[in-house]
Amino acid sequence: MKVKYNLIKKEKDTMARLGTLETNYGIVETPMFMPVGTRATVKMLTPEELKDAQAGVILANTYHLWLRPGEDLIEKAGGLHKFMNYDGPILTDSGGFQVFSLADPKDITEEGVHFKSHIDGAKLFLTPEKSIEIQNKLDSDIAMSFDECPPFPVTHEYMQKSVERTLRWAKRGKDVHKNDNQSLFGIVQGGEFPDLRKWSAIETAKLDFDGYSIGGTSVGEDKETMLKMIEYATLYMPEDKVRYLMGVGEPLDIIEGVIRGVDIFDCVLPTRIARHGNAFTRHGKINLKNAKYREDFTCIDDMCDCYTCKNYTKAYIRHLITVDESLGGRLLSIHNIRFLIKLTEEIREAIKEDRLLEYREEFLKTYPAFKK
Amino acid sequence: MKVKYNLIKKEKDTMARLGTLETNYGIVETPMFMPVGTRATVKMLTPEELKDAQAGVILANTYHLWLRPGEDLIEKAGGLHKFMNYDGPILTDSGGFQVFSLADPKDITEEGVHFKSHIDGAKLFLTPEKSIEIQNKLDSDIAMSFDECPPFPVTHEYMQKSVERTLRWAKRGKDVHKNDNQSLFGIVQGGEFPDLRKWSAIETAKLDFDGYSIGGTSVGEDKETMLKMIEYATLYMPEDKVRYLMGVGEPLDIIEGVIRGVDIFDCVLPTRIARHGNAFTRHGKINLKNAKYREDFTCIDDMCDCYTCKNYTKAYIRHLITVDESLGGRLLSIHNIRFLIKLTEEIREAIKEDRLLEYREEFLKTYPAFKK
């Protein structure tokens, strides 16, 4: 089936939305956070641990799976769900983001993008059609359109041409997408230009996708610009479709994104920082390598209900990280993923009670605000 | 409490014993295999995964924990069980094996062993008394005597002096061991010399330990010598105490050890080979990196009941290992540990039915025999 978004409630004082998303693998609630399973595995974790953290949809990366083990192998395995033993909904990205980071600007053509494999330098060519074809074979529940990911900053003229190309690519991808069991999302681009975000949102919606995402917001360091880009886009995105902000997962970004009408987030942050010994807490990120946790026999976050916080002390996790035992990164990954998912659960409760702005204030009492 | 060994049955045609061991954390059946948790973690796995694999006792390394995080910290945490969240029996080794591998022969004295830390080169000194003191603080259920671990091969004269010293050290350790909740095991040495193994077994038993282990058998490559060393020792070890063969965990070694009267085994092998992509099977070890598993959508071992074999294919695990995703090593660790534990379960069944030699023949029909 195609995903179906049900808008349950709009918050009174913000653009926040409470909703559900019907998928091939059950109904998930939004706003929600998607853990990232780059290479058909959310790093260090089993599917059971993701379910235990109340994960809904997870994300896998088309570029990485295209290279290894290859979409044909995954198709032979019976699709990504069966291959990785995950019986929940899976979204695949288009590969565009990785490919653009590897390509020389002169190798970006109207037809597609020429670039070299990050593994062996082999010359590769990815097009909107090829991206869809790969995602079809992966058999994810949600596929993404192949979009141009422009650098930041660029001129208005450059961005306009880029948005035009992304629209042409979106249409080309949609034309070859023939899988009734897989949804296809369009991507709104337009950088920091309000008129282009608006135009991109409206024109992408005309192509009638099953959902829409917002791209290109996490390229700069400037949080205010990022939040404006989101707002410019969501203002003109269809109300009856789900909205996905790509690559964003800082706790405050999630809260601010929801306030501006976003329903879905994804980010490698919780697992990446975990492998370096970092944990989210209500008081900001902490690094367990810090000597002050040496004899700290309390859990990471006493408001957390995750497996790690129920069973392990900071002192033990610090020991594991210090001696380079991978269980440390695993325990922190479990915690960090649950932290963001629990955050979205609390956000949903706050929307129900029309107190999301209060929730943000409450959260900011202990969590450090964005640096200006 | 001190561990209590109950001999349930001796096999008719071999020296194999079926028994139980009563511990602070319940009763475990022998023969059994102990997974190794060097640094207060069985690499990559949680306590729940060990329980799921039906692990009884696990082993932790005194040397490593002495250095990091230190026995005082673990004592403050409430002991090793609480520190690492493991509510099953734990055995600690004496640190001797690691220390002798780091020490210069001239730095081995009657008082103890001078050596340099493998972490920062700091000068350290370990004595029989210090080893017991550390293990007391770790609060394991079973502590090991600090023994001299001689190289291989050595002369009869050298070995005799070494056994004499190990006996003096065993007595010194026992004299300072005052923990009624912790058992203390003596170690039988004597290398490849039947008279010294016999003498070591008899004299160590006179010191009246709670159990006995056999050391120094895994130093050479020659399997026949190893098996003889075991036999020379077990022939003279007390029947009413449990017998532990240190550092041995190859499937065939376990079967041969049981045939010679051993009750407990430990080895880093299952987790170490897992991290390099290897799995135990009934047809010997296989390496999942092998290209022939690329499209093999069957589990590692269809006779295995572990989490990995119930849920994942060789093709998927091969993919994880190939792209260096740690879930691969984790899934293989779960399988390999369960493989050895299941092997001991089957051995126990075979002893019950007086058919251990048949079981060995059956096992060898598919599993490659020792290379001569």
Coordinates of C-alpha atoms in Angstrom, one line a residue, chain B:
Chain B
M1 CA 28.7 -19.6 49.9
K2 CA 31.5 -21.8 48.6
V3 CA 30.8 -23.6 45.4
K4 CA 29.7 -27.2 46.0
Y5 CA 30.3 -29.8 43.3
N6 CA 27.9 -32.7 43.1
L7 CA 29.1 -35.7 41.1
I8 CA 25.9 -37.2 39.6
K9 CA 27.4 -39.8 37.4
K10 CA 30.7 -41.2 36.0
E11 CA 30.5 -42.5 32.4
K12 CA 31.1 -46.2 32.0
D13 CA 33.8 -46.2 29.3
T14 CA 35.6 -42.8 29.9
M15 CA 36.6 -40.5 32.7
A16 CA 33.7 -38.2 31.9
R17 CA 31.7 -36.8 34.8
L18 CA 28.2 -35.4 34.9
G19 CA 27.6 -33.0 37.8
T20 CA 26.2 -29.8 39.1
L21 CA 27.9 -26.9 40.7
E22 CA 26.0 -25.0 43.4
T23 CA 27.0 -21.3 43.4
N24 CA 25.9 -18.0 44.9
Y25 CA 23.8 -17.5 41.8
G26 CA 22.1 -20.8 41.4
I27 CA 23.0 -24.3 40.3
V28 CA 24.8 -24.9 37.0
E29 CA 25.3 -28.2 35.2
T30 CA 28.7 -29.6 34.2
P31 CA 30.5 -30.2 31.9
M32 CA 30.1 -26.6 30.9
F33 CA 31.7 -23.9 28.9
M34 CA 32.4 -20.4 30.3
P35 CA 32.3 -17.4 28.0
V36 CA 35.1 -14.9 28.7
G37 CA 34.3 -11.3 29.7
T38 CA 37.9 -10.0 29.9
R39 CA 37.1 -6.4 30.9
A40 CA 33.8 -6.9 32.7
T41 CA 32.0 -7.5 29.4
V42 CA 31.8 -10.5 27.2
K43 CA 32.7 -8.7 24.0
M44 CA 29.8 -7.1 22.2
L45 CA 27.1 -8.9 24.3
T46 CA 24.7 -8.0 27.1
P47 CA 24.0 -10.2 30.1
E48 CA 20.6 -11.0 28.6
E49 CA 22.2 -12.4 25.5
L50 CA 24.5 -14.6 27.6
K51 CA 21.5 -15.9 29.6
D52 CA 19.7 -16.5 26.3
A53 CA 22.7 -18.6 25.1
Q54 CA 22.2 -20.6 28.4
A55 CA 25.6 -19.5 29.8
G56 CA 26.3 -20.6 33.4
V57 CA 29.5 -19.1 34.8
I58 CA 31.4 -16.4 33.0
L59 CA 35.0 -15.5 33.4
A60 CA 36.5 -12.1 34.0
N61 CA 40.2 -11.2 33.9
T62 CA 41.8 -9.9 37.1
Y63 CA 44.8 -8.4 35.4
H64 CA 42.7 -6.2 33.0
L65 CA 40.3 -5.1 35.7
W66 CA 43.1 -4.4 38.1
L67 CA 44.5 -1.9 35.6
R68 CA 41.2 -0.5 34.4
P69 CA 38.9 0.5 36.0
G70 CA 40.7 -0.8 39.1
E71 CA 39.5 -3.1 41.8
D72 CA 38.7 -0.3 44.2
L73 CA 36.2 1.3 41.8
I74 CA 34.5 -2.1 41.2
E75 CA 34.3 -2.6 45.0
K76 CA 32.7 0.8 45.3
A77 CA 30.2 -0.2 42.6
G78 CA 29.2 -3.1 44.8
G79 CA 31.3 -5.7 43.2
L80 CA 31.7 -7.1 39.7
H81 CA 28.1 -8.5 39.4
K82 CA 26.6 -5.1 40.1
F83 CA 29.2 -3.2 38.1
M84 CA 28.5 -5.1 34.9
N85 CA 24.9 -6.0 35.6
Y86 CA 25.4 -9.8 35.6
D87 CA 23.4 -11.8 38.1
G88 CA 25.0 -15.1 37.3
P89 CA 28.1 -16.7 38.7
I90 CA 31.5 -15.1 37.8
L91 CA 35.0 -16.6 38.0
T92 CA 38.0 -14.5 38.0
D93 CA 41.4 -15.7 36.9
S94 CA 44.5 -14.8 39.0
G95 CA 46.2 -12.4 36.5
G96 CA 49.1 -14.8 36.4
F97 CA 48.7 -15.8 32.7
Q98 CA 48.8 -12.2 31.5
V99 CA 51.6 -11.1 33.9
F100 CA 53.9 -13.9 32.9
S101 CA 53.4 -13.1 29.2
L102 CA 54.5 -9.5 30.0
A103 CA 57.4 -10.2 32.4
D104 CA 61.1 -10.6 31.7
P105 CA 62.3 -14.0 33.2
K106 CA 64.7 -12.2 35.5
D107 CA 61.8 -10.2 37.0
I108 CA 60.1 -13.4 38.3
T109 CA 61.0 -13.7 41.9
E110 CA 59.8 -15.8 44.9
E111 CA 58.0 -12.8 46.2
G112 CA 56.1 -12.2 43.0
V113 CA 56.4 -10.9 39.4
H114 CA 57.6 -7.5 38.3
F115 CA 56.4 -6.4 34.9
K116 CA 55.3 -3.4 32.9
S117 CA 51.7 -2.5 32.2
H118 CA 50.6 -3.2 28.6
I119 CA 48.8 0.2 28.6
D120 CA 51.4 2.7 29.7
G121 CA 54.5 0.8 30.6
A122 CA 54.1 1.6 34.3
K123 CA 56.1 -0.7 36.6
L124 CA 53.8 -3.1 38.4
F125 CA 54.3 -6.0 40.9
L126 CA 51.9 -8.8 41.3
T127 CA 52.1 -11.3 44.2
P128 CA 49.9 -14.3 45.3
E129 CA 48.6 -12.1 48.1
K130 CA 47.9 -9.1 45.9
S131 CA 46.1 -11.3 43.3
I132 CA 43.7 -12.6 46.0
E133 CA 43.2 -9.2 47.5
I134 CA 42.2 -7.8 44.1
Q135 CA 39.9 -10.8 43.5
N136 CA 38.3 -10.3 46.9
K137 CA 37.5 -6.7 46.0
L138 CA 36.1 -7.7 42.6
D139 CA 33.9 -10.1 44.6
S140 CA 33.7 -12.8 42.0
D141 CA 32.1 -16.1 43.0
I142 CA 35.3 -18.1 42.3
A143 CA 38.8 -16.8 42.6
M144 CA 41.9 -18.5 41.2
S145 CA 45.3 -19.0 42.9
F146 CA 48.2 -17.1 41.5
D147 CA 50.4 -19.7 39.8
E148 CA 53.6 -19.6 37.8
C149 CA 53.0 -20.1 34.1
P150 CA 56.2 -21.6 32.7
P151 CA 57.0 -21.5 29.0
F152 CA 56.9 -24.6 26.9
P153 CA 59.0 -26.7 26.6
V154 CA 61.2 -26.6 29.7
T155 CA 63.4 -29.2 31.4
H156 CA 62.1 -31.5 34.1
E157 CA 64.3 -29.7 36.6
Y158 CA 62.9 -26.3 35.6
M159 CA 59.3 -27.6 35.8
Q160 CA 59.8 -29.2 39.1
K161 CA 61.0 -25.9 40.7
S162 CA 58.1 -24.1 39.0
V163 CA 55.6 -26.6 40.5
E164 CA 57.2 -26.2 43.9
R165 CA 56.9 -22.4 43.7
T166 CA 53.3 -22.7 42.4
L167 CA 52.5 -24.8 45.5
R168 CA 54.1 -22.2 47.8
W169 CA 52.2 -19.4 46.1
A170 CA 49.0 -21.4 46.3
K171 CA 49.5 -21.7 50.1
R172 CA 50.3 -18.0 50.4
G173 CA 47.2 -17.0 48.5
K174 CA 45.0 -19.4 50.5
D175 CA 46.4 -18.0 53.8
V176 CA 45.2 -14.5 53.0
H177 CA 41.9 -15.5 51.4
K178 CA 39.2 -14.7 53.9
N179 CA 36.0 -14.4 51.9
D180 CA 33.2 -16.9 52.8
N181 CA 31.2 -15.8 49.7
Q182 CA 34.1 -16.5 47.4
S183 CA 35.5 -19.9 46.5
L184 CA 39.2 -20.4 45.8
F185 CA 40.6 -22.8 43.3
G186 CA 44.1 -24.3 43.2
I187 CA 45.9 -24.9 39.9
V188 CA 47.7 -28.1 38.8
Q189 CA 50.8 -27.5 36.8
G190 CA 53.6 -29.8 35.7
G191 CA 53.8 -29.4 32.0
E192 CA 54.2 -32.6 30.0
F193 CA 55.8 -34.6 32.8
P194 CA 53.5 -37.3 34.2
D195 CA 55.3 -37.5 37.6
L196 CA 55.1 -33.7 38.1
R197 CA 51.4 -33.5 37.0
K198 CA 50.7 -36.3 39.5
W199 CA 52.7 -34.7 42.3
S200 CA 51.2 -31.2 41.6
A201 CA 47.7 -32.7 41.7
I202 CA 48.2 -34.5 44.9
E203 CA 50.0 -31.7 46.7
T204 CA 47.6 -29.0 45.5
A205 CA 44.7 -31.1 46.8
K206 CA 46.3 -31.4 50.2
L207 CA 45.9 -27.6 50.5
D208 CA 42.2 -28.2 50.3
F209 CA 40.8 -25.8 47.7
D210 CA 37.1 -25.5 46.7
G211 CA 37.9 -26.7 43.2
Y212 CA 40.9 -27.4 41.0
S213 CA 42.0 -26.2 37.6
I214 CA 44.5 -27.5 35.1
G215 CA 46.9 -24.9 33.8
G216 CA 49.6 -24.8 31.2
T217 CA 48.1 -27.2 28.7
S218 CA 47.3 -24.7 25.9
V219 CA 50.8 -23.4 25.5
G220 CA 52.0 -25.9 22.8
E221 CA 50.5 -26.7 19.4
D222 CA 50.6 -30.4 19.9
K223 CA 47.2 -31.8 20.7
E224 CA 48.3 -35.2 21.8
T225 CA 50.7 -33.7 24.4
M226 CA 47.9 -31.4 25.6
L227 CA 45.5 -34.4 26.0
K228 CA 48.1 -36.4 27.9
M229 CA 48.8 -33.4 30.3
I230 CA 45.1 -33.3 31.1
E231 CA 44.9 -37.0 31.7
Y232 CA 48.0 -37.0 33.9
A233 CA 46.4 -34.3 36.1
T234 CA 42.8 -35.5 36.3
L235 CA 43.9 -39.0 37.3
Y236 CA 45.0 -37.6 40.6
M237 CA 42.6 -34.8 41.2
P238 CA 40.0 -35.2 43.9
E239 CA 36.7 -36.7 42.7
D240 CA 34.5 -34.6 45.0
K241 CA 35.7 -31.2 43.6
V242 CA 35.0 -29.6 40.2
R243 CA 37.8 -29.6 37.6
Y244 CA 38.4 -26.7 35.3
L245 CA 40.7 -26.8 32.2
M246 CA 41.9 -23.2 31.7
G247 CA 41.9 -21.5 28.3
V248 CA 40.6 -24.4 26.2
G249 CA 37.6 -24.0 23.9
E250 CA 38.0 -25.7 20.6
P251 CA 35.0 -28.0 20.1
L252 CA 37.1 -31.2 19.8
D253 CA 39.3 -30.1 22.8
I254 CA 36.1 -29.8 24.9
I255 CA 35.0 -33.3 23.9
E256 CA 38.4 -34.8 24.6
G257 CA 38.7 -32.9 27.8
V258 CA 35.4 -34.2 29.1
I259 CA 36.5 -37.7 28.1
R260 CA 39.5 -37.2 30.4
G261 CA 37.4 -36.0 33.3
V262 CA 37.2 -32.2 32.9
D263 CA 34.1 -30.3 34.1
I264 CA 34.6 -26.7 33.1
F265 CA 36.2 -25.0 30.1
D266 CA 36.8 -21.3 29.1
C267 CA 38.2 -19.7 26.0
V268 CA 38.1 -16.3 24.2
L269 CA 37.9 -18.3 20.9
P270 CA 34.2 -18.0 20.2
T271 CA 34.1 -14.2 20.5
R272 CA 37.6 -13.6 19.0
I273 CA 37.0 -15.6 15.8
A274 CA 33.6 -14.0 15.5
R275 CA 35.1 -10.6 15.2
H276 CA 37.1 -11.9 12.3
G277 CA 34.0 -13.2 10.6
N278 CA 34.3 -16.9 11.6
A279 CA 31.6 -19.2 12.8
F280 CA 31.6 -22.6 14.3
T281 CA 29.5 -25.2 12.5
R282 CA 29.1 -29.0 12.6
H283 CA 31.4 -29.0 9.5
G284 CA 34.2 -27.0 11.2
K285 CA 34.8 -23.3 11.3
I286 CA 33.7 -21.3 8.3
N287 CA 34.6 -17.7 7.3
L288 CA 31.7 -15.6 6.3
K289 CA 33.9 -13.4 4.2
N290 CA 34.2 -16.2 1.7
A291 CA 32.5 -15.2 -1.6
K292 CA 30.5 -18.4 -1.7
Y293 CA 28.2 -17.1 1.1
R294 CA 27.4 -14.0 -0.9
E295 CA 24.0 -15.3 -2.0
D296 CA 23.6 -17.9 0.7
F297 CA 20.2 -17.2 2.2
T298 CA 20.4 -20.0 4.8
C299 CA 21.4 -19.6 8.4
I300 CA 24.9 -20.5 9.7
D301 CA 24.0 -23.8 11.2
D302 CA 20.5 -25.4 10.8
M303 CA 21.1 -27.5 13.9
C304 CA 21.6 -24.4 16.0
D305 CA 18.9 -22.8 18.1
C306 CA 20.6 -19.4 18.7
Y307 CA 19.1 -16.0 18.0
T308 CA 21.4 -15.5 15.1
C309 CA 20.5 -18.8 13.4
K310 CA 16.8 -18.2 14.0
N311 CA 16.8 -14.7 12.4
Y312 CA 19.7 -14.1 10.0
T313 CA 21.2 -15.5 6.8
K314 CA 24.8 -16.0 5.9
A315 CA 24.4 -13.5 3.1
Y316 CA 23.3 -10.8 5.6
I317 CA 26.1 -11.6 8.1
R318 CA 28.6 -11.6 5.3
H319 CA 27.4 -8.2 4.2
L320 CA 27.8 -6.8 7.7
I321 CA 31.3 -8.3 8.1
T322 CA 32.3 -7.0 4.6
V323 CA 31.2 -3.4 5.3
D324 CA 32.6 -3.6 8.8
E325 CA 29.4 -3.2 10.7
S326 CA 29.8 -4.4 14.3
L327 CA 26.4 -6.2 14.3
G328 CA 28.1 -8.9 12.2
G329 CA 30.6 -9.7 15.0
R330 CA 27.9 -9.5 17.5
L331 CA 25.7 -12.0 15.7
L332 CA 28.6 -14.4 15.2
S333 CA 29.6 -14.1 18.9
I334 CA 26.1 -15.0 19.9
H335 CA 26.2 -18.0 17.6
N336 CA 29.7 -19.2 18.6
I337 CA 29.0 -19.0 22.3
R338 CA 25.8 -20.8 21.9
F339 CA 27.5 -23.4 19.7
L340 CA 30.0 -24.3 22.5
I341 CA 27.3 -24.2 25.2
K342 CA 25.0 -26.4 23.1
L343 CA 28.0 -28.8 22.6
T344 CA 28.3 -29.2 26.3
E345 CA 24.5 -29.8 26.6
E346 CA 24.8 -32.6 24.1
I347 CA 27.9 -33.9 25.9
R348 CA 25.9 -34.1 29.1
E349 CA 23.1 -36.0 27.4
A350 CA 25.7 -38.4 25.9
I351 CA 27.2 -39.0 29.4
K352 CA 23.8 -39.7 30.8
E353 CA 23.4 -42.4 28.2
D354 CA 27.0 -43.7 28.4
R355 CA 27.6 -42.9 24.7
L356 CA 30.2 -40.2 24.8
L357 CA 32.6 -42.1 22.6
E358 CA 29.9 -42.6 20.1
Y359 CA 29.0 -39.0 20.3
R360 CA 32.6 -38.1 19.5
E361 CA 32.5 -40.4 16.5
E362 CA 29.3 -38.9 15.3
F363 CA 30.7 -35.4 15.8
L364 CA 33.9 -36.3 13.8
K365 CA 31.8 -37.5 10.9
T366 CA 31.3 -33.9 9.9
Y367 CA 33.8 -31.9 12.0
P368 CA 37.5 -32.0 10.9
A369 CA 39.8 -34.0 13.2
F370 CA 42.9 -32.5 14.8
K371 CA 45.7 -32.2 12.3
K372 CA 48.6 -34.5 13.2

